[in-house]
C-alpha atoms as a PDB file:
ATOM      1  CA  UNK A   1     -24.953 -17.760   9.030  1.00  0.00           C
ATOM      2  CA  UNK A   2     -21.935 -19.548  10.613  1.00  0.00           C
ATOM      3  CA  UNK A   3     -21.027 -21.264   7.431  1.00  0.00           C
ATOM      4  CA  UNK A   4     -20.977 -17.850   5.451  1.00  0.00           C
ATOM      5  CA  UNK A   5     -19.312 -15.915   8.300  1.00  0.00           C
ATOM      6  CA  UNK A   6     -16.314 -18.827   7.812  1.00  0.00           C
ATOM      7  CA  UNK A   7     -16.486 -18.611   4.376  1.00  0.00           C
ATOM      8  CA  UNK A   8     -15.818 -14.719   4.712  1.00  0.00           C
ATOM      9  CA  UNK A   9     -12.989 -15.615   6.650  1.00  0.00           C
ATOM     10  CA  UNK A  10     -11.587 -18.105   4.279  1.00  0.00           C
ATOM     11  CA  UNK A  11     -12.165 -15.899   1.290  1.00  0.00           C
ATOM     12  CA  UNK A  12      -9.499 -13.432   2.937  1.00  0.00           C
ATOM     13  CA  UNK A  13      -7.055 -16.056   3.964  1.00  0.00           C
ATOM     14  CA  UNK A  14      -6.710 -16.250   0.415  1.00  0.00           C
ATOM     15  CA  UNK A  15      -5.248 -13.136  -0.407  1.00  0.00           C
ATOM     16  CA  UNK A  16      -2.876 -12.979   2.545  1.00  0.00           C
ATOM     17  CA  UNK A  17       0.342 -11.508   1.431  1.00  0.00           C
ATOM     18  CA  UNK A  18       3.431 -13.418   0.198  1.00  0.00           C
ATOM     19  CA  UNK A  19       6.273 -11.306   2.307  1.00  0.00           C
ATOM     20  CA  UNK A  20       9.606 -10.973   1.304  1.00  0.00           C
ATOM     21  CA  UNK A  21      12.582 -10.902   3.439  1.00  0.00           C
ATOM     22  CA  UNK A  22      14.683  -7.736   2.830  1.00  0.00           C
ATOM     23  CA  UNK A  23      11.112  -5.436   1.947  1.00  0.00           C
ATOM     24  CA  UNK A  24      12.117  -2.370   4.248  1.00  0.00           C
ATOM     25  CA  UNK A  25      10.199   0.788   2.254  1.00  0.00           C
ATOM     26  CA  UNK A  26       7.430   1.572   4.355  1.00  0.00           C
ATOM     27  CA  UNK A  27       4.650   3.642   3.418  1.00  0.00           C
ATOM     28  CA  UNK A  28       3.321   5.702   6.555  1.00  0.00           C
ATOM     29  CA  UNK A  29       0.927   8.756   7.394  1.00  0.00           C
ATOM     30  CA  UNK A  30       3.815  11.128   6.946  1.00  0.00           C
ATOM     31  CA  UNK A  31       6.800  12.429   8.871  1.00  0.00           C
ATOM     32  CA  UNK A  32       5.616  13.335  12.700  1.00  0.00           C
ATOM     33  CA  UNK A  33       2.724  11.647  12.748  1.00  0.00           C
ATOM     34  CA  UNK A  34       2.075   8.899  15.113  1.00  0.00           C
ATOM     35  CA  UNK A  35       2.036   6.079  12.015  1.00  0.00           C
ATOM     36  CA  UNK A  36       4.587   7.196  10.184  1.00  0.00           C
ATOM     37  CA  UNK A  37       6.627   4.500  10.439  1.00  0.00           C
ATOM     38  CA  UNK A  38       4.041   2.405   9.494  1.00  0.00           C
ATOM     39  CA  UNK A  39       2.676  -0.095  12.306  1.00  0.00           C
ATOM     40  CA  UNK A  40      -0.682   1.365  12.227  1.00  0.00           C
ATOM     41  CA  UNK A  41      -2.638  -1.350  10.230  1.00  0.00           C
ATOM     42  CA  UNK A  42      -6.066  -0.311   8.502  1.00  0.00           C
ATOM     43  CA  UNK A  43      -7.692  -3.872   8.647  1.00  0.00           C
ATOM     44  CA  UNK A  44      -6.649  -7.508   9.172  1.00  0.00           C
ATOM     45  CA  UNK A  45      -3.534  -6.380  10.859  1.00  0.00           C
ATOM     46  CA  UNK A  46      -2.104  -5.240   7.091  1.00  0.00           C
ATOM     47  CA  UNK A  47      -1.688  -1.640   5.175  1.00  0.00           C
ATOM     48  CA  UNK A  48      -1.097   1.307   6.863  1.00  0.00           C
ATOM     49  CA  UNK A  49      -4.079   4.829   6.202  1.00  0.00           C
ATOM     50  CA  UNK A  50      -2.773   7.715   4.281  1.00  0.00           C
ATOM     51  CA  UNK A  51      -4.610  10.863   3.872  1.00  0.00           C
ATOM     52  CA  UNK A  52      -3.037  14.527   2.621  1.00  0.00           C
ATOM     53  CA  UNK A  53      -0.048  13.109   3.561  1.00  0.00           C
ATOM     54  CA  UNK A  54       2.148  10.066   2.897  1.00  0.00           C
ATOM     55  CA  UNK A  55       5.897   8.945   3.799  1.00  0.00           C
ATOM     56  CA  UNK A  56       8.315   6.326   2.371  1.00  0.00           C
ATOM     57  CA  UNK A  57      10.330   5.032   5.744  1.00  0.00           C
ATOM     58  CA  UNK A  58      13.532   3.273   4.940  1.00  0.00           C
ATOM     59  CA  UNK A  59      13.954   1.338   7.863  1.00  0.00           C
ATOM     60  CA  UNK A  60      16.925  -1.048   8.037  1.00  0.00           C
ATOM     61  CA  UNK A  61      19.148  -0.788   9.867  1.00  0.00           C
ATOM     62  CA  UNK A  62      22.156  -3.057   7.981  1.00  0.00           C
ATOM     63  CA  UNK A  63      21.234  -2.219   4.149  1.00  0.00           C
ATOM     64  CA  UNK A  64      23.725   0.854   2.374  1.00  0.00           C
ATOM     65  CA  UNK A  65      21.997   3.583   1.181  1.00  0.00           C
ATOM     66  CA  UNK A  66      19.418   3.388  -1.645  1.00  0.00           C
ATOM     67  CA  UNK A  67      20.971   5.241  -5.171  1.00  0.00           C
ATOM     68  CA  UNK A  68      18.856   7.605  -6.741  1.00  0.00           C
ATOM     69  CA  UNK A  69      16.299   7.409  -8.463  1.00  0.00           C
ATOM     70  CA  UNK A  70      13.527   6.049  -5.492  1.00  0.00           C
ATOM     71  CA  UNK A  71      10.336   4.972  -6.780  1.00  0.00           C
ATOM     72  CA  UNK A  72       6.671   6.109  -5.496  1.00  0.00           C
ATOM     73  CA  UNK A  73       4.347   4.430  -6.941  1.00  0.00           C
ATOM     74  CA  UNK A  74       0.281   4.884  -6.968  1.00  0.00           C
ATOM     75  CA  UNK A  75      -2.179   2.165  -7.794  1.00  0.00           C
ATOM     76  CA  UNK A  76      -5.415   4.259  -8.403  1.00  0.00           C
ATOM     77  CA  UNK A  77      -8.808   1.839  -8.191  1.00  0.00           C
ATOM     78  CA  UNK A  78     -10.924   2.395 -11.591  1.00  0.00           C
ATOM     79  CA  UNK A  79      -8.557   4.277 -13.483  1.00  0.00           C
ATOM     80  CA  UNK A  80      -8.665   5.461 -17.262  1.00  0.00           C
ATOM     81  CA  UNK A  81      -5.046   6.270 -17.081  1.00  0.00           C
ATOM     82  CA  UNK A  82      -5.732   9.725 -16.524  1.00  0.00           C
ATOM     83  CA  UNK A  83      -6.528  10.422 -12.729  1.00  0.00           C
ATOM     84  CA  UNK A  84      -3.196  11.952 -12.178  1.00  0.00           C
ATOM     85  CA  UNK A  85      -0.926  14.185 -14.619  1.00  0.00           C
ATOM     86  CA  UNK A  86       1.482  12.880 -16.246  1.00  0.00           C
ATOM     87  CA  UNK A  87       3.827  14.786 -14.428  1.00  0.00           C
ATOM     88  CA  UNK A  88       2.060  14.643 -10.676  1.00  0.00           C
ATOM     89  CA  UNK A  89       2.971  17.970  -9.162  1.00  0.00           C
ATOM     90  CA  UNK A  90       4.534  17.232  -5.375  1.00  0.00           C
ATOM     91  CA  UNK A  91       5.687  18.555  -2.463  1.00  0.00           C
ATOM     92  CA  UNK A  92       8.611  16.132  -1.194  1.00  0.00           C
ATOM     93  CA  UNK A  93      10.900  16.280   0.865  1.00  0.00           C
ATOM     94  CA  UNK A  94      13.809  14.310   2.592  1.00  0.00           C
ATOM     95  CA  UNK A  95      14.147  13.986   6.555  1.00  0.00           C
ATOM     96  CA  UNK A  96      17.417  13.013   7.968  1.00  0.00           C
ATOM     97  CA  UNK A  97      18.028  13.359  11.510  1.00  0.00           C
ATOM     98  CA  UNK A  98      14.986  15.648  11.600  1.00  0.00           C
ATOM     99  CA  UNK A  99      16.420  17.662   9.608  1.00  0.00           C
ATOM    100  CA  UNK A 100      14.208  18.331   6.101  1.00  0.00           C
ATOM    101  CA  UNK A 101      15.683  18.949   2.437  1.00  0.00           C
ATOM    102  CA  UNK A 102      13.959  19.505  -0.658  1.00  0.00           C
ATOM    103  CA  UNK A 103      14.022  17.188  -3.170  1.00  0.00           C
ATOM    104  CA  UNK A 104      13.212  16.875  -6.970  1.00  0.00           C
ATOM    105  CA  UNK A 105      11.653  14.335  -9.223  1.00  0.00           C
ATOM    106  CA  UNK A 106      13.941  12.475 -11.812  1.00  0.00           C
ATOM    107  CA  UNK A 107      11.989  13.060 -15.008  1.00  0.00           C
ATOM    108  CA  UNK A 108      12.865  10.956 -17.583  1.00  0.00           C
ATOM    109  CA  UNK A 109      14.734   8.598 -15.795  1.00  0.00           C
ATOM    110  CA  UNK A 110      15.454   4.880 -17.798  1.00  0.00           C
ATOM    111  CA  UNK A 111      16.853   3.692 -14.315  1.00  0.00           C
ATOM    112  CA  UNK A 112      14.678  -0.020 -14.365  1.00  0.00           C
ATOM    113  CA  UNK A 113      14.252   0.312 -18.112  1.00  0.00           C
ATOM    114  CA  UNK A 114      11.005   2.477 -17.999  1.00  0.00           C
ATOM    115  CA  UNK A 115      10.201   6.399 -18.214  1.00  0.00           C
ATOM    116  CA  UNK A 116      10.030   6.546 -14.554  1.00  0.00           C
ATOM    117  CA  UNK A 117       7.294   9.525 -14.256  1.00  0.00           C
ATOM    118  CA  UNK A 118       3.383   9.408 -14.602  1.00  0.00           C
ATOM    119  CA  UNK A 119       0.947   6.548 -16.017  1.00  0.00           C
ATOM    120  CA  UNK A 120       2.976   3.381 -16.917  1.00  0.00           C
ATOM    121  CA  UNK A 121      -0.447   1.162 -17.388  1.00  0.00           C
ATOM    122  CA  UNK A 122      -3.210  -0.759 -15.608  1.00  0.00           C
ATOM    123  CA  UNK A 123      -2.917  -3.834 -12.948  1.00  0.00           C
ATOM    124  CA  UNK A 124      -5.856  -6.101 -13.327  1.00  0.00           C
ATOM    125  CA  UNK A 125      -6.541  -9.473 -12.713  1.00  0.00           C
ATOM    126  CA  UNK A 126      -4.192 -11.777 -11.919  1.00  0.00           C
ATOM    127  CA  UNK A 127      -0.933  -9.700 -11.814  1.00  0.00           C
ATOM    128  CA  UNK A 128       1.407  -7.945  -9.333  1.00  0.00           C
ATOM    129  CA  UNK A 129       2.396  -4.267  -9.100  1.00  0.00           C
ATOM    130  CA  UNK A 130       6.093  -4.554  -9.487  1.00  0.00           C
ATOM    131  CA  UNK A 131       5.754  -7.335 -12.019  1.00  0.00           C
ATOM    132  CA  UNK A 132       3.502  -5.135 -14.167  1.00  0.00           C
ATOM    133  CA  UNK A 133       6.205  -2.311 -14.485  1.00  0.00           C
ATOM    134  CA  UNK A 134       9.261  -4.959 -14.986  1.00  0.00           C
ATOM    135  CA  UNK A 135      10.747  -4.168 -11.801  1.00  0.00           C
ATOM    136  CA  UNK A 136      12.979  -7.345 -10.648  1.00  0.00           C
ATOM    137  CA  UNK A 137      13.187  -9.440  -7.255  1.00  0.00           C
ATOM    138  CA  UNK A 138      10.454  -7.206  -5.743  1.00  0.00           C
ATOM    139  CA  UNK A 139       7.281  -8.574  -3.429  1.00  0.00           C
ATOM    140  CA  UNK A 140       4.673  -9.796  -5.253  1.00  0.00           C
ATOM    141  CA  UNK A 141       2.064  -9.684  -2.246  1.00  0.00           C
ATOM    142  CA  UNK A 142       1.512  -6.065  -4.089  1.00  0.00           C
ATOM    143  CA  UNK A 143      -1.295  -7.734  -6.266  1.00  0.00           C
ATOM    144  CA  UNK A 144      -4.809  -7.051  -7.908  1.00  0.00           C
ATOM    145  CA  UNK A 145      -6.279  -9.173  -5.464  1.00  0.00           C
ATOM    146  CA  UNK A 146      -5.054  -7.974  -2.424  1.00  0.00           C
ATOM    147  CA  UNK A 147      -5.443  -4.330  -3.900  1.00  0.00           C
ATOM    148  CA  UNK A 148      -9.143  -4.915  -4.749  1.00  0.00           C
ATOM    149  CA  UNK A 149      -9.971  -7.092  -2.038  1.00  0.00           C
ATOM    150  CA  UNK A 150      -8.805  -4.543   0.680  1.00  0.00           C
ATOM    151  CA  UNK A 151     -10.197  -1.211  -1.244  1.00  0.00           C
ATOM    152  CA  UNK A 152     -13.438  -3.487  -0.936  1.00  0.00           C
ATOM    153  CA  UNK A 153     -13.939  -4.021   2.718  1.00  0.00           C
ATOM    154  CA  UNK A 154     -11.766  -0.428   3.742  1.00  0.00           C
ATOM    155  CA  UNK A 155     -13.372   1.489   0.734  1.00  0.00           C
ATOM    156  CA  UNK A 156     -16.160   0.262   0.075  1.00  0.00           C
ATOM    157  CA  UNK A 157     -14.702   0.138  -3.653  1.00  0.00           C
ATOM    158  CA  UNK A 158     -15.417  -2.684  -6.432  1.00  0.00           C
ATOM    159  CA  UNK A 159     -12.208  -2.329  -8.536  1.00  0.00           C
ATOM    160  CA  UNK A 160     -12.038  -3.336 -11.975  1.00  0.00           C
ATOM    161  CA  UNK A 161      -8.116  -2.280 -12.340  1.00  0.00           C
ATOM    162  CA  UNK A 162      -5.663   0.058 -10.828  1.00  0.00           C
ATOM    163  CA  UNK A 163      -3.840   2.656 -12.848  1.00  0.00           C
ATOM    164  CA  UNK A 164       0.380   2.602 -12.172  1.00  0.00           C
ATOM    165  CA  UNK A 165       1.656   6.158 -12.156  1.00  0.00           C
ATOM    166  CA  UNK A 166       5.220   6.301 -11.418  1.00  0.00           C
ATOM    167  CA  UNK A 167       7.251   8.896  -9.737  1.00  0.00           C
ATOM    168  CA  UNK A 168      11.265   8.952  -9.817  1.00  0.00           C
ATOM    169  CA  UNK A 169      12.626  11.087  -6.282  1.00  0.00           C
ATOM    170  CA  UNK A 170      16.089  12.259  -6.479  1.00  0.00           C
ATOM    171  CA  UNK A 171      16.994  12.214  -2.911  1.00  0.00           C
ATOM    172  CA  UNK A 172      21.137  12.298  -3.468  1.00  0.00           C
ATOM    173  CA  UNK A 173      20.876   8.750  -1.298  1.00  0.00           C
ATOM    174  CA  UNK A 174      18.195   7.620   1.431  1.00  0.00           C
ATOM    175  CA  UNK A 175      19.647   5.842   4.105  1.00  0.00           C
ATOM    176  CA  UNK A 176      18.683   4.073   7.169  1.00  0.00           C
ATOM    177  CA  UNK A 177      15.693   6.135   9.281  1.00  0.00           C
ATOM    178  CA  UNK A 178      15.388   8.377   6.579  1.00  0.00           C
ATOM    179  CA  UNK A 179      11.543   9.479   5.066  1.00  0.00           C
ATOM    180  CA  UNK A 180      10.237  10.768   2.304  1.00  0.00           C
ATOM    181  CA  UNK A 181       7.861  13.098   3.129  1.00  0.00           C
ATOM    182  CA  UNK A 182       5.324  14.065   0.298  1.00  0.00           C
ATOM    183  CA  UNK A 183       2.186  15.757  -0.175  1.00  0.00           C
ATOM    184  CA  UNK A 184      -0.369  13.498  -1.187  1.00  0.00           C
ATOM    185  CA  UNK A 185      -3.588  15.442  -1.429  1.00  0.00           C
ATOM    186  CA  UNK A 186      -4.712  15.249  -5.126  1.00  0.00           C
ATOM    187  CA  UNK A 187      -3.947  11.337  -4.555  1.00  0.00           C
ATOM    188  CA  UNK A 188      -8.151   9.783  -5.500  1.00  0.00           C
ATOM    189  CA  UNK A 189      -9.486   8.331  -2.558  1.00  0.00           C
ATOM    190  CA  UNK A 190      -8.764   4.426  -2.644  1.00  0.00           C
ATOM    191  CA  UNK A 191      -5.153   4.863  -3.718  1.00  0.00           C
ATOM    192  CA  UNK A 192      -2.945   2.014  -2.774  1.00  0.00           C
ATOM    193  CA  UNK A 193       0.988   3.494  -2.526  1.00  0.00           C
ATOM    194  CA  UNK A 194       4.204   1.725  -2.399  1.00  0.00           C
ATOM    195  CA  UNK A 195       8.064   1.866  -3.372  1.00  0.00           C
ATOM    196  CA  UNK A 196      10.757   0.667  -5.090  1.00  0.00           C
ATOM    197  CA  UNK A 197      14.806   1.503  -5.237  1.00  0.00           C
ATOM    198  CA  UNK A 198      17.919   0.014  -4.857  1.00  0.00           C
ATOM    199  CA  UNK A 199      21.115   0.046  -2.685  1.00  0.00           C
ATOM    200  CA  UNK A 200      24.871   0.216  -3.671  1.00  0.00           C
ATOM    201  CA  UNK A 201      25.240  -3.137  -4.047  1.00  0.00           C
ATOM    202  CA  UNK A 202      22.172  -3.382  -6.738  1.00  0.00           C
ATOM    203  CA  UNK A 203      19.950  -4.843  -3.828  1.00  0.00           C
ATOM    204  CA  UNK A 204      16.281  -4.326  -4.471  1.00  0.00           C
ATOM    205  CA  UNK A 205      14.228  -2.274  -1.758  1.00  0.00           C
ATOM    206  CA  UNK A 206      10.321  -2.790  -2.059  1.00  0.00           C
ATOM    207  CA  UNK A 207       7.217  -2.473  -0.119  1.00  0.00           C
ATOM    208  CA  UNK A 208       5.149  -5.845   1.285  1.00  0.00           C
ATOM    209  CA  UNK A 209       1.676  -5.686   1.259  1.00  0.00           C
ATOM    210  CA  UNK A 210       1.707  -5.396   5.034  1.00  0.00           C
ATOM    211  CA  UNK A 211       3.718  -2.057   5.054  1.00  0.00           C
ATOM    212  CA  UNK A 212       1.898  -0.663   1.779  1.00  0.00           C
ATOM    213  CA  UNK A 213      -0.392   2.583   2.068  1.00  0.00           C
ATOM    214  CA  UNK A 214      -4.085   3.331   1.202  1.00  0.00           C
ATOM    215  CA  UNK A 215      -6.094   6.380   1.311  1.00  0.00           C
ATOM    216  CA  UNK A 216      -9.036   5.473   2.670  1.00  0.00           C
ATOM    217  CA  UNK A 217     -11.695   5.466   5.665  1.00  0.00           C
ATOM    218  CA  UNK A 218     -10.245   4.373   9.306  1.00  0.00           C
ATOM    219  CA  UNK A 219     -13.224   3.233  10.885  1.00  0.00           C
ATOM    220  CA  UNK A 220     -12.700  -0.582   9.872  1.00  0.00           C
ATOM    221  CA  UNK A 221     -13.752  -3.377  12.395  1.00  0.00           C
ATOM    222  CA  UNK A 222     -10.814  -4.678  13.765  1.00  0.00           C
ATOM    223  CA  UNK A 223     -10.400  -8.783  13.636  1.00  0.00           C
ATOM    224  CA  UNK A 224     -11.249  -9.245  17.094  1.00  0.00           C
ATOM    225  CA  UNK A 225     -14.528  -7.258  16.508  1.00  0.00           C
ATOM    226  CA  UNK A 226     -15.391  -8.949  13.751  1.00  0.00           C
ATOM    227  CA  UNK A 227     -14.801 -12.315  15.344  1.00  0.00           C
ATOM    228  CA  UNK A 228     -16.935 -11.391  18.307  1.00  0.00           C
ATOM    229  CA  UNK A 229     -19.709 -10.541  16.105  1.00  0.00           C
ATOM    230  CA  UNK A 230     -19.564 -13.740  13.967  1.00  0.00           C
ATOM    231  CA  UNK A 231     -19.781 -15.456  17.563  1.00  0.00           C
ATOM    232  CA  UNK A 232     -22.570 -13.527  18.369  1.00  0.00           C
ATOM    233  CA  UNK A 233     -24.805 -14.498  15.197  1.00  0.00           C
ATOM    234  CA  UNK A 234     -23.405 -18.479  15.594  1.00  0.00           C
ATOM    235  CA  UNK A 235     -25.197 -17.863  19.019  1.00  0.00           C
ATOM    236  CA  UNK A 236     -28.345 -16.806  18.252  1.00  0.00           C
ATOM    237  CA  UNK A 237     -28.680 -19.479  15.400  1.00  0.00           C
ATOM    238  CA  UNK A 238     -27.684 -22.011  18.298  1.00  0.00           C
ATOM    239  CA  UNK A 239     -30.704 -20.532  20.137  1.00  0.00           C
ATOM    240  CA  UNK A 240     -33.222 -19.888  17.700  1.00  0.00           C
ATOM    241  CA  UNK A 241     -32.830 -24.029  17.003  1.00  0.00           C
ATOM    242  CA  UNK A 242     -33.305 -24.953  20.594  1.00  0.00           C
ATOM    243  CA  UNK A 243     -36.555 -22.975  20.729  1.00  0.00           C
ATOM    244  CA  UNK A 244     -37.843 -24.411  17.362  1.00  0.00           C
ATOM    245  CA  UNK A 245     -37.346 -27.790  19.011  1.00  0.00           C
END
């Protein structure tokens, strides 16, 4: 039992993230909520819960403005390409100083060489998010394995692949402290969400698998509980020899 409780353990030391300095689009629980900056991790201190609700925090401080468009992006667990529309119908809007403004999607958009609304294909085995959909210098800890991995031990989910839908926000510019706040509520349970834009300068913006969002359950044993417990069970098997001797 010891041996297999470590090998747990080692199993999810291998998909630790790969972070990248200079990631600063957060994914939180949505504008006035407690997590909506993010720092509210589901499980092994990484990815933050969404629910009917999400938010893209932009939160540096130094870095110009991101250009339109901004990039949400859904990985859906299981997907035949068709869980969302083509055209996902949302309710977004951009807070600056507390103060909230409608925005619009960018349909059409060829801004990273792509048609930057709905299904763009599936992430399976072996790849990255960002890769996938040709977007350059962006983390890669937004992978299949950490995707699958996580939607495993939050969800409960055995995923097979995740379907990319992509939407294009025309926010005018999103600056430092500014959200995106956007109704998420047709989002499929297990949905991983992150983000993608640029600055000014041409200086990629993207979301680290520690700052990402999933839709999914919150009552997750934290690391320290699951430590305890794989103390526990080394203890008893520590006992049970001792008595067999």
């Amino acid at each position: 039992m010891k041996w297999a409780f470590a090998g747990v353990l080692l199993a999810l030391s291998a998909v630790s993230p790969q972070v990248h300095a200079g990631a600063t689009l957060h994914i939180g629980s949505g504008y006035g909520t407690p997590c909506a900056t993010g720092g509210c991790p589901l499980w092994n201190g990484e990815v933050n819960y969404f629910a009917t609700r999400l938010d893209i925090y932009q939160n540096s401080g130094g870095a110009g403005d991101l250009v339109d468009p901004v990039l949400l992006i859904f990985g859906v667990p299981n997907d035949g390409g068709n869980a969302l529309t083509s055209s996902p119908v949302l309710d977004a809007n951009l807070i600056r100083s507390g103060i909230s403004t409608p925005i619009t999607r960018s349909f059409g958009t060829t801004a990273f060489g792509f048609n930057g609304n709905g299904f763009q294909g599936f992430l399976t085995a072996g790849e990255d998010a960002y890769t996938e959909l040709g977007l350059i210098d962006a983390n890669n800890s937004e992978s299949f394995g950490n995707w699958s991995a996580w939607d495993s031990a939050v969800n409960h989910i055995t995923a097979y692949n995740f379907g990319l839908y992509v939407i294009a926000l025309s926010t005018g510019s999103l600056g430092a402290k500014d959200f995106i706040d956007i109704d998420s509520s047709e989002v499929p349970f297990g949905t991983f969400a992150v983000a993608y834009g640029v600055d000014q300068a041409g200086k990629p913006f993207s979301t680290p698998f520690t700052e990402a969002g999933l839709d999914g359950n919150t009552s997750v044993p934290e690391p320290a509980t699951i430590a305890l417990l794989g103390i526990g069970l080394a203890g008893l098997g520590f006992s049970r020899r001792r008595k067999l001797h």
